[in-house]
mmCIF file of C-alpha atoms and ligand atoms in Angstrom:
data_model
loop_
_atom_site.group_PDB
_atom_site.id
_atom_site.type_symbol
_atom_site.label_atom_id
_atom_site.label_comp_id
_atom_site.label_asym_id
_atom_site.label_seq_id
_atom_site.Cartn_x
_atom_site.Cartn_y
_atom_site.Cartn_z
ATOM 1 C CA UNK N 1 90.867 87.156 140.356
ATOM 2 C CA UNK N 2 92.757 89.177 143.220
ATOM 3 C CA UNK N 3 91.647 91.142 146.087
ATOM 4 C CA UNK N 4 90.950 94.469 144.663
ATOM 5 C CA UNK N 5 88.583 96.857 143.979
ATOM 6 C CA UNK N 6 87.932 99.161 140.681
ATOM 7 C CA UNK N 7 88.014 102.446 143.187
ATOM 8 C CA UNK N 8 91.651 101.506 144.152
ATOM 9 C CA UNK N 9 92.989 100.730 140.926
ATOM 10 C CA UNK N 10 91.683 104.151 139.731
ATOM 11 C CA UNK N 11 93.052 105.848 142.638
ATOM 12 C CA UNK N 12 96.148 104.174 143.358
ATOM 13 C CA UNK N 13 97.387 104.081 139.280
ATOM 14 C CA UNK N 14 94.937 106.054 137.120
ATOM 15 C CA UNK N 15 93.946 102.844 135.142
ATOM 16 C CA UNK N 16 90.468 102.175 133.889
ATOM 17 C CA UNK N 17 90.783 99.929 131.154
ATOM 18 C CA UNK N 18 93.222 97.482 130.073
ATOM 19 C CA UNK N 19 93.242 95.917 126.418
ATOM 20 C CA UNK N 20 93.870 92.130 126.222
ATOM 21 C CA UNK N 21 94.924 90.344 122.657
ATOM 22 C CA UNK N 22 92.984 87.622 122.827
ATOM 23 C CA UNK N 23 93.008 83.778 120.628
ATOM 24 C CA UNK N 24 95.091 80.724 120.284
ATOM 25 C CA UNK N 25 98.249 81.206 118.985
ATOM 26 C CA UNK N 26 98.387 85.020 119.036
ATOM 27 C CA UNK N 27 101.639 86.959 119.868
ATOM 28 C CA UNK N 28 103.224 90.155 119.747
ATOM 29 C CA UNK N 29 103.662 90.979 115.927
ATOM 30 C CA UNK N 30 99.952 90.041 115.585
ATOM 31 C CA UNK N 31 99.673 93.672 116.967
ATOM 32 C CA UNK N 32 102.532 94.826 115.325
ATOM 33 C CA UNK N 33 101.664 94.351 111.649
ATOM 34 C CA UNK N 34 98.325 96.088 111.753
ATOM 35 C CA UNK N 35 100.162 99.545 113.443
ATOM 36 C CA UNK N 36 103.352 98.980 110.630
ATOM 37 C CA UNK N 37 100.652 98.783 107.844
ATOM 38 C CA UNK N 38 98.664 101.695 108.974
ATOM 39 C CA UNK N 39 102.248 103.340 109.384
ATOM 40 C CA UNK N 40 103.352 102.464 106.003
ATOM 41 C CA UNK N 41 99.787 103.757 104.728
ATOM 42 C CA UNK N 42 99.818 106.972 106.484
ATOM 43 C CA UNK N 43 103.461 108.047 105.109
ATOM 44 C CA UNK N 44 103.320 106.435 102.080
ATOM 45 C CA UNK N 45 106.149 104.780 102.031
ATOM 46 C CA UNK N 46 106.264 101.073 100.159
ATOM 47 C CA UNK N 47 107.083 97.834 101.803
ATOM 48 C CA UNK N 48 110.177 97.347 100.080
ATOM 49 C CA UNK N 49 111.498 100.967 100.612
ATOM 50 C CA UNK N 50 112.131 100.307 104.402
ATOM 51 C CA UNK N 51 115.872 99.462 105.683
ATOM 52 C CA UNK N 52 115.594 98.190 109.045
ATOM 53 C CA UNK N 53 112.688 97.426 111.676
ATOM 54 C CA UNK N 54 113.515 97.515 115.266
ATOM 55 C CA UNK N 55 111.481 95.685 117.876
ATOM 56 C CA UNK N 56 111.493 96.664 121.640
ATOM 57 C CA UNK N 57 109.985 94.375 123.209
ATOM 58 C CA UNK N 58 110.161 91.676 126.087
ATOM 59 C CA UNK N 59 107.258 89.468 125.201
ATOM 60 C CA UNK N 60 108.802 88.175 121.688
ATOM 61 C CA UNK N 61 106.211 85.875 119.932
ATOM 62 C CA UNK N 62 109.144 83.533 120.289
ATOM 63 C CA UNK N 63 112.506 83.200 121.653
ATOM 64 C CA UNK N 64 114.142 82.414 118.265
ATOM 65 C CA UNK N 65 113.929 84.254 115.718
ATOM 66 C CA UNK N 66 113.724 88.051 116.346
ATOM 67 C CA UNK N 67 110.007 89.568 116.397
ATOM 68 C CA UNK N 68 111.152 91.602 113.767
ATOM 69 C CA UNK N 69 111.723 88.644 111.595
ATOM 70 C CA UNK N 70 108.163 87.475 111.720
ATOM 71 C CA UNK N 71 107.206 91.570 111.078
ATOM 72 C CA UNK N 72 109.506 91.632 107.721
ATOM 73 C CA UNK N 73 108.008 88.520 106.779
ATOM 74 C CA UNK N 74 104.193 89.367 107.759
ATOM 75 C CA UNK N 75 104.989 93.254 106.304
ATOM 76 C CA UNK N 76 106.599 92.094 103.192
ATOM 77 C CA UNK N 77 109.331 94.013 104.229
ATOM 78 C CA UNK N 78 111.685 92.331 101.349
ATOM 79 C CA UNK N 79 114.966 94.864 101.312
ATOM 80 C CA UNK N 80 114.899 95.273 105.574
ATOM 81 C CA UNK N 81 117.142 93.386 108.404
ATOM 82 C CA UNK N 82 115.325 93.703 111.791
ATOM 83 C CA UNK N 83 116.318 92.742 115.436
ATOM 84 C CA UNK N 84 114.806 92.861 118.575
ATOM 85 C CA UNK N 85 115.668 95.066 121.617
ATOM 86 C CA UNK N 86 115.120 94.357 125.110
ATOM 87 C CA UNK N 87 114.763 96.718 127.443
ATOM 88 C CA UNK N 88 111.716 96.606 129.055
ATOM 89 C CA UNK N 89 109.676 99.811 129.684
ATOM 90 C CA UNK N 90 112.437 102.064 127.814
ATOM 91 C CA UNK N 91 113.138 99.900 124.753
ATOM 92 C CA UNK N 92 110.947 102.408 122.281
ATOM 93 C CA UNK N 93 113.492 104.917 123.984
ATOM 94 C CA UNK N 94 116.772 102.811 123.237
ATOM 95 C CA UNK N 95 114.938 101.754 120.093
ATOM 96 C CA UNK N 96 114.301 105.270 118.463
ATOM 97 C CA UNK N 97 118.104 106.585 119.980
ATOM 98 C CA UNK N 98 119.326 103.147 118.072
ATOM 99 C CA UNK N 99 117.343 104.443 114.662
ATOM 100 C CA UNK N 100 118.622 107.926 114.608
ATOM 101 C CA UNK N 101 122.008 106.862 114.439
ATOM 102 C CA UNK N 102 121.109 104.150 111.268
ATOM 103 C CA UNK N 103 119.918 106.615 110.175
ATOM 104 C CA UNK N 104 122.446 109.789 110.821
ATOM 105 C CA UNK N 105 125.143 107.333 109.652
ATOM 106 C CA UNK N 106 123.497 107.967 105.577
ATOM 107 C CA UNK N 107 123.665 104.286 104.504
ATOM 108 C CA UNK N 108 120.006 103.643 105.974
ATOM 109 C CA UNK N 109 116.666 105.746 105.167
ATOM 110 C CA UNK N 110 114.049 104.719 106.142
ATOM 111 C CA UNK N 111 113.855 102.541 109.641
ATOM 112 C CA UNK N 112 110.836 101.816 111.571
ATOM 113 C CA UNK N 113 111.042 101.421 115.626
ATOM 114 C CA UNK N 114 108.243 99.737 117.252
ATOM 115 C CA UNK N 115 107.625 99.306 121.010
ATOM 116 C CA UNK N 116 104.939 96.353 121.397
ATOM 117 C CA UNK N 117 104.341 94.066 124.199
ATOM 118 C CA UNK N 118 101.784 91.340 124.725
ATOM 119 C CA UNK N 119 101.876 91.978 128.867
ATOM 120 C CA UNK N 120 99.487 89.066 129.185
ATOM 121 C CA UNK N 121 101.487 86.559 128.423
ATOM 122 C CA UNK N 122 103.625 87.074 131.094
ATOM 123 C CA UNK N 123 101.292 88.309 134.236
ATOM 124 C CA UNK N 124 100.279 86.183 137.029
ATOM 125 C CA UNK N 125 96.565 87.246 137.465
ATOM 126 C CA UNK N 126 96.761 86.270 140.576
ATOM 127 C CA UNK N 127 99.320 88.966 141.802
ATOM 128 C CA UNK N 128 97.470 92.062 142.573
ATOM 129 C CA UNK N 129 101.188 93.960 142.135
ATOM 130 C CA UNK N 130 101.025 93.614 139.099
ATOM 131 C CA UNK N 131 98.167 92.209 136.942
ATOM 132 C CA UNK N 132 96.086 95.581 137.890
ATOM 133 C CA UNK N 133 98.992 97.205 135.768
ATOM 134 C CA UNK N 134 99.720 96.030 133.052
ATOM 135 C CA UNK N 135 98.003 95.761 129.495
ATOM 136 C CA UNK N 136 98.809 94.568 126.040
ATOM 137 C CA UNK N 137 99.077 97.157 123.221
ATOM 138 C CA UNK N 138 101.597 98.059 120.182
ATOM 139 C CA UNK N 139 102.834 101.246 118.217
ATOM 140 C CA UNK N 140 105.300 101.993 115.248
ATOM 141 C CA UNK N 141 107.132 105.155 114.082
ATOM 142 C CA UNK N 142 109.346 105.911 111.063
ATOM 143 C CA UNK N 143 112.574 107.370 111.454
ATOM 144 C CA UNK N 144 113.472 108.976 107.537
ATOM 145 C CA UNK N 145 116.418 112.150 107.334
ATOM 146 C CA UNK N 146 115.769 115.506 108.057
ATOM 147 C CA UNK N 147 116.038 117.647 105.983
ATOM 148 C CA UNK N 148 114.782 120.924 107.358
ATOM 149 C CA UNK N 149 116.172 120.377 111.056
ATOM 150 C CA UNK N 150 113.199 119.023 113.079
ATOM 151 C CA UNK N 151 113.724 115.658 114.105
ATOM 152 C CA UNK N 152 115.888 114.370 117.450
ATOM 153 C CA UNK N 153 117.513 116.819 119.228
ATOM 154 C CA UNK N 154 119.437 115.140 121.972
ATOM 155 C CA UNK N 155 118.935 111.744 123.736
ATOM 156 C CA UNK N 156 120.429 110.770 127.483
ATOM 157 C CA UNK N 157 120.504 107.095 128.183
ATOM 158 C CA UNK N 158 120.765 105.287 131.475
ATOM 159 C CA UNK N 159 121.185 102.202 133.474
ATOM 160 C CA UNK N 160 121.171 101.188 137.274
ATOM 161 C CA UNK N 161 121.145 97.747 137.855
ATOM 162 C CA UNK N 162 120.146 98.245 141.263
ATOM 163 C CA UNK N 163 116.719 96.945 139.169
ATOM 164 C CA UNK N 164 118.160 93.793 139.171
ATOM 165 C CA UNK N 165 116.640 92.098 141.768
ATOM 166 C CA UNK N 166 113.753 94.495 141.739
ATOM 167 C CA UNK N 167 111.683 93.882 138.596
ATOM 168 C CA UNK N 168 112.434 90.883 136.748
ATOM 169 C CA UNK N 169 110.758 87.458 135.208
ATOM 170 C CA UNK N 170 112.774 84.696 136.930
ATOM 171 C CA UNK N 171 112.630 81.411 135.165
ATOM 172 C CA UNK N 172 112.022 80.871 130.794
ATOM 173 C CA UNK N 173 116.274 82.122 130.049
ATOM 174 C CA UNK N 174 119.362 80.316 129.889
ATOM 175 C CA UNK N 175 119.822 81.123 133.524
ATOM 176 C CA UNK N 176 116.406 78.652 134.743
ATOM 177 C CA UNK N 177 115.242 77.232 131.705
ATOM 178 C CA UNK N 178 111.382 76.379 131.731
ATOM 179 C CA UNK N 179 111.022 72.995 133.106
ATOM 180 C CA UNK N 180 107.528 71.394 135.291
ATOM 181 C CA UNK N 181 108.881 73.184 138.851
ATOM 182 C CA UNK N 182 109.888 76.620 137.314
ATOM 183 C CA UNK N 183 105.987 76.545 135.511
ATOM 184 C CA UNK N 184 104.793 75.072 139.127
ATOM 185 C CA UNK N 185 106.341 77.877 140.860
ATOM 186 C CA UNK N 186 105.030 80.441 139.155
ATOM 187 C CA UNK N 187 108.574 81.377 138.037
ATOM 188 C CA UNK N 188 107.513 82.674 134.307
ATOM 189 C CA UNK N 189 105.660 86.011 135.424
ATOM 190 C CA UNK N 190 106.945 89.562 135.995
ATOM 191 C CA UNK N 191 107.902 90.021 139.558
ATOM 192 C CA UNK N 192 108.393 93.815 140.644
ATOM 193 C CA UNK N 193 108.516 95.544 144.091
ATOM 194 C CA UNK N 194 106.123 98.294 143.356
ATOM 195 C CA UNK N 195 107.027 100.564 146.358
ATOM 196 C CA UNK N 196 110.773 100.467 145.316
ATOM 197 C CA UNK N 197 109.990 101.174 141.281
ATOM 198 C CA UNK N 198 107.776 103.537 142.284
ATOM 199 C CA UNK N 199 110.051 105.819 144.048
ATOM 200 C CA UNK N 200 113.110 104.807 141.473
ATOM 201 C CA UNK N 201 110.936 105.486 138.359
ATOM 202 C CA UNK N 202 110.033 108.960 139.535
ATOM 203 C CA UNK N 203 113.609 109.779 140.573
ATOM 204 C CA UNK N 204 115.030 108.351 137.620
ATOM 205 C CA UNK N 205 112.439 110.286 134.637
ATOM 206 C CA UNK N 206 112.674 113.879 136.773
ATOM 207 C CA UNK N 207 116.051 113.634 137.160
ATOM 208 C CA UNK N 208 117.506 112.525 133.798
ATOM 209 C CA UNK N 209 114.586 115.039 132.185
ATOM 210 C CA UNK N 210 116.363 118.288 134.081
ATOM 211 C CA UNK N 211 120.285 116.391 132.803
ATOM 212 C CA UNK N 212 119.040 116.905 129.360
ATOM 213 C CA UNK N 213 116.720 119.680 129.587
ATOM 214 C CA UNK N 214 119.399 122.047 131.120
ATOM 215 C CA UNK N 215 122.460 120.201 128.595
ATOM 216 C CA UNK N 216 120.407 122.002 125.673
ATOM 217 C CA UNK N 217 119.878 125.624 127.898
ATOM 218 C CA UNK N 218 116.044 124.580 127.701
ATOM 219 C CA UNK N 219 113.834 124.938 130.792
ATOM 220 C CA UNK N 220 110.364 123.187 131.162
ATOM 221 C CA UNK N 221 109.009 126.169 129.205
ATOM 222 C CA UNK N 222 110.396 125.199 126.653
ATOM 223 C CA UNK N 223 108.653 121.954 126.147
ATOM 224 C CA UNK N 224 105.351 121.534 124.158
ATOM 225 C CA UNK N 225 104.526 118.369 125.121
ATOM 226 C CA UNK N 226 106.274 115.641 128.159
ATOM 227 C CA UNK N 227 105.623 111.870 126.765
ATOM 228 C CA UNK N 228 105.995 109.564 130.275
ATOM 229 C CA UNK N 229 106.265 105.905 130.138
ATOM 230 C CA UNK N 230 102.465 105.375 131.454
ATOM 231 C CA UNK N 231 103.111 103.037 134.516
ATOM 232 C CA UNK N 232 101.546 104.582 137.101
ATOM 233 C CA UNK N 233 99.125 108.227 136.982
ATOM 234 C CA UNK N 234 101.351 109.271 140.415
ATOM 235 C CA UNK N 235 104.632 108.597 138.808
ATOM 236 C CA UNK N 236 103.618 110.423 135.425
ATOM 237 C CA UNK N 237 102.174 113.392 138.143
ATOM 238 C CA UNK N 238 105.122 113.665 140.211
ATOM 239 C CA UNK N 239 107.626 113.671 137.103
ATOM 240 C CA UNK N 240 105.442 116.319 135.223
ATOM 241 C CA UNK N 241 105.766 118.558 138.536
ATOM 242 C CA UNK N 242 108.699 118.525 139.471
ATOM 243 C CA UNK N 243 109.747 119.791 135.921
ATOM 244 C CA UNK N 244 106.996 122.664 136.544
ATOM 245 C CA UNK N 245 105.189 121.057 133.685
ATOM 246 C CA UNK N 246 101.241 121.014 133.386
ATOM 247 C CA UNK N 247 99.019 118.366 132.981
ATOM 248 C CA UNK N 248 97.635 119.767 129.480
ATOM 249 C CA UNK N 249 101.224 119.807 128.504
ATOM 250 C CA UNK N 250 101.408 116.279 129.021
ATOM 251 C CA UNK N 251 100.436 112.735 127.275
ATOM 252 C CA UNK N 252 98.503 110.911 128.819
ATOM 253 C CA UNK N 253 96.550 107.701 128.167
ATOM 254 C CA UNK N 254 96.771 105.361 131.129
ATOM 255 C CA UNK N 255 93.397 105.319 131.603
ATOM 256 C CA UNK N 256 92.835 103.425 128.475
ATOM 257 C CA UNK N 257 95.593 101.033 128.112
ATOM 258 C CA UNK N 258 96.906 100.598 131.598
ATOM 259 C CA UNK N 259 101.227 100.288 131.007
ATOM 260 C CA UNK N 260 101.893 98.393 127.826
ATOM 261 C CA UNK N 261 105.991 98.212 128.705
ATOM 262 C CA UNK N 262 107.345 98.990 125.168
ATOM 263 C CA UNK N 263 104.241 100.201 123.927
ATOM 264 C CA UNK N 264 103.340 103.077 125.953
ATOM 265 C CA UNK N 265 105.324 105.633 124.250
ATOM 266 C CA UNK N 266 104.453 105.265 120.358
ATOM 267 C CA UNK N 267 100.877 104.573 122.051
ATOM 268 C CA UNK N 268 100.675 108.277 123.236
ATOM 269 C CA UNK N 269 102.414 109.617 119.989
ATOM 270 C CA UNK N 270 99.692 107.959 117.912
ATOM 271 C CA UNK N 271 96.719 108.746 120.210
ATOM 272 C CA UNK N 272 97.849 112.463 120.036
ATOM 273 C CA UNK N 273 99.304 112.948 116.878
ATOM 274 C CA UNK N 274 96.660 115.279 115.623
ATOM 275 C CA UNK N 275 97.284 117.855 118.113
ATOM 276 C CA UNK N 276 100.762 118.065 117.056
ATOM 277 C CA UNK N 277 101.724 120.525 114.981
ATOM 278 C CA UNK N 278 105.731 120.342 112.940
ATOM 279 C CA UNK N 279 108.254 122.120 114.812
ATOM 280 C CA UNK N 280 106.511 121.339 118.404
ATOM 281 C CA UNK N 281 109.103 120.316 120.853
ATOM 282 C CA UNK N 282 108.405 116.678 122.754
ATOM 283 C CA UNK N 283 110.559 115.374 126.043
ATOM 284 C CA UNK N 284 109.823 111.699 125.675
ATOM 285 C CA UNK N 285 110.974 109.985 128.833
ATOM 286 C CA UNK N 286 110.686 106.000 130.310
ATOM 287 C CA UNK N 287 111.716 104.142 133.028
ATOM 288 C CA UNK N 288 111.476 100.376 133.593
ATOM 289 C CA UNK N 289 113.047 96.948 134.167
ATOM 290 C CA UNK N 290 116.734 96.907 134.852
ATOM 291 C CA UNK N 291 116.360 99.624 135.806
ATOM 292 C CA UNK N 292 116.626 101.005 131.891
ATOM 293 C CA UNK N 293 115.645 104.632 131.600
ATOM 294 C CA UNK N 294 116.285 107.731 129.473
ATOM 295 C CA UNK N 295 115.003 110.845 128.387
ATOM 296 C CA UNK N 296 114.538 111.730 124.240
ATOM 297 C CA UNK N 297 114.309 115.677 122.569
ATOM 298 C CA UNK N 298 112.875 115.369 119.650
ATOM 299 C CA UNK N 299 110.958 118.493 117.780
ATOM 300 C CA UNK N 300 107.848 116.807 115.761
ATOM 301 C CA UNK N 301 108.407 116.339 112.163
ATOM 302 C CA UNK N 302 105.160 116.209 110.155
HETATM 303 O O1 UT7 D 1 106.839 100.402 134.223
HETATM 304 C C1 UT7 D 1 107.749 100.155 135.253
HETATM 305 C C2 UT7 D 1 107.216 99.081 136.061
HETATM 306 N N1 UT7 D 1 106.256 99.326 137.058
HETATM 307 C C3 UT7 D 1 105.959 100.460 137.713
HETATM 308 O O2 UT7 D 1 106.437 101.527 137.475
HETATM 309 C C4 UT7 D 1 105.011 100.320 138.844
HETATM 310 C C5 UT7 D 1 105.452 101.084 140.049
HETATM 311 N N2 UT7 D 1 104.645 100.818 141.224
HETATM 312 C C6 UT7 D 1 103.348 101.131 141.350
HETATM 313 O O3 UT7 D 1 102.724 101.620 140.419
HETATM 314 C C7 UT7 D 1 102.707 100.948 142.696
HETATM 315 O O4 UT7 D 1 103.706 100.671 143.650
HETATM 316 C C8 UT7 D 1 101.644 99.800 142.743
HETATM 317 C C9 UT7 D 1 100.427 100.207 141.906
HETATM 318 C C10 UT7 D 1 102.200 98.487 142.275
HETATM 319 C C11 UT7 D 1 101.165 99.637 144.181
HETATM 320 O O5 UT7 D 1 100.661 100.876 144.665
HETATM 321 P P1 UT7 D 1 101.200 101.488 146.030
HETATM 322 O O6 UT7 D 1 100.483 102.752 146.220
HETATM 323 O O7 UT7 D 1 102.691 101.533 146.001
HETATM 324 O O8 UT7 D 1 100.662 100.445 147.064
HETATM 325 P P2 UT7 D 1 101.450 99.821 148.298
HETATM 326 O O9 UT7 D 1 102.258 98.669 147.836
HETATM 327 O O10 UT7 D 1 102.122 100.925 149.067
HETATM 328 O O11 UT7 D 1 100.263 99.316 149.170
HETATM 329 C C12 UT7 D 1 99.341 100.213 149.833
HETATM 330 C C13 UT7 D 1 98.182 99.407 150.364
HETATM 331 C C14 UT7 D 1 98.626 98.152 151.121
HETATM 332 O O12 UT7 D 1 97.655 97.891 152.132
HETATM 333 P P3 UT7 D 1 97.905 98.349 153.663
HETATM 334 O O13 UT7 D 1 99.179 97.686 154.085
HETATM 335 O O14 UT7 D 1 98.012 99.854 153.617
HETATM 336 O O15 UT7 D 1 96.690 97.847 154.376
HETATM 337 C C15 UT7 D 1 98.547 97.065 150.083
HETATM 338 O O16 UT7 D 1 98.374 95.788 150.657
HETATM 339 O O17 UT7 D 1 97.389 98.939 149.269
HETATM 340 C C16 UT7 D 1 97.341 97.504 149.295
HETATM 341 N N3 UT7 D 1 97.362 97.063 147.902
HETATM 342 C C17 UT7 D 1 96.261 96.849 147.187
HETATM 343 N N4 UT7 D 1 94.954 96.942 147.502
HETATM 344 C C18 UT7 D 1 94.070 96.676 146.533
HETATM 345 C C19 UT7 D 1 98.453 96.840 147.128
HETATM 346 N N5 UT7 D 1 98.058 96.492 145.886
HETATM 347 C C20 UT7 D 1 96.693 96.487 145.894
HETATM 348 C C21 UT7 D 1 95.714 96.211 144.933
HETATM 349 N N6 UT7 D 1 94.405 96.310 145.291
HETATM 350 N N7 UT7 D 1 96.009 95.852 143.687
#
């Protein structure tokens, strides 16, 4: 499709396979509602005991309504409101900081955050920035009280719209709405400047990691496990260093699933769940379009 090779992609980003959701018609909660019924499965909890879903996402099945309408609907989740957040790479971040405080406030239970993206529908495969990149992929957590004081520590949140300009999808909002030139022009895929969100994304994870890391007296010591946005191996590398973390200490699973946007976080929760073990202390960071970006203490819960 693009002039590239498999050595450079594995070099230059760590990636060796990318999942696709393929068939007519498919969209972003068709991922979804397989990971919230597993989900609901594994913790036992019944359809119509969940509050509130939260979607992160930017590839909504459609513009109107929410994703997380069409997940209530295809979950049966009868007694839950939903809405969608958008904010790109970092929405499971804003996502599970917007959850804990549902769910800190006592009038909401039991609230499930999911970061899902369908990447494909909005790649031009014939951009080499950035259809080597990205994949499509999906992951849900729930969010319930604590009770024994595991759970979210501390959360730092951030913006820079210097991103503006640097990472966006021109044409399909209010702004340019989709009409034959803005589909002629190509003006419906992801645009980024690699080189730029590159050097921003590293800047922005290591440095808002140390804000919160030394806000709670902790040190990279501390820290069981680092959970990176998966955009890039070198950007998950260079973060994980300069906080004088390992790579063993760190999730990783870029090599399978390429960067899923929203996904990538709950993605590398799931895949390594089984090595976690309750009271094990996780620094979930993510950077991406906006520039969004944030950094998440959480000690694991079950
Ligand atoms: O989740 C947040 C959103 N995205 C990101 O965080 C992505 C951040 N950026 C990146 O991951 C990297 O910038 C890319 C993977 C997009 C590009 O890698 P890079 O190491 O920054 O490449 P570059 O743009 O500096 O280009 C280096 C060379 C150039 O060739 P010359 O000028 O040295 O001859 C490019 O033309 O590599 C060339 N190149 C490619 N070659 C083969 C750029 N992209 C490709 C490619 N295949 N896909």
């Amino acid at each position: 499709m693009v002039d590239t090779s498999d050595e450079w992609i594995k070099t230059r980003t760590g990636i060796h396979e990318r999942r696709i959701l393929k068939g007519e018609g498919k969209g972003t909660s068709d991922m979804i509602v397989p990971a919230v019924n597993n989900l609901l499965n594994n913790s036992q909890v019944r359809p119509e005991e969940i509050d509130l879903v939260i979607v992160a996402t930017i590839t909504p099945d459609r513009m109107l309504p929410a994703t997380a309408m069409h997940v209530v609907k295809r979950c049966r989740l009868i007694n839950a409101f939903g809405f969608d957040i958008n904010a790109a790479c970092s929405g499971f971040l804003y996502g599970l900081e917007t959850a804990r405080r549902f769910v800190e406030s006592g009038s909401y239970k039991n609230v499930i955050i999911i970061g899902a993206d369908k990447m494909s529908s909005i790649i031009d495969y014939q951009d080499r920035n950035t259809c080597i990149i990205f994949g499509d992929g999906a992951g849900a957590a729930l969010l319930q009280p604590s009770t024994n004081g595991l759970g979210i520590q501390d959360a730092i949140l951030r913006a820079d719209s210097s991103g503006v300009e640097l990472l966006y999808q021109h044409a399909g909002g209010s702004a340019y709405p989709p009409n034959e030139e803005t589909v002629a022009n190509r003006e419906h895929f992801v645009y980024q400047d690699g080189k730029q969100v590159f050097k921003a994304a590293v800047q922005g994870m290591s440095g808002v990691c140390q804000d919160i890391l030394e806000r709670n007296g902790l040190t990279g010591d501390d820290i069981d496990w680092l959970v990176p946005h998966q955009a890039n191996i070198r950007i998950i590398d260079a973060t994980r260093e300069r906080m004088g973390l390992p790579r063993e200490k760190t999730m990783i699973n870029i090599h399978k699933y390429g960067n899923t946007t929203a996904g990538t976080l709950p993605l590398c929760l799931w895949g390594y769940k089984d090595q976690l073990k309750p009271g094990d202390r996780l620094l979930l960071t993510a950077f991406g379009g906006g520039f969004t970006y944030g950094a998440i203490i959480l000690t694991w819960g079950c």
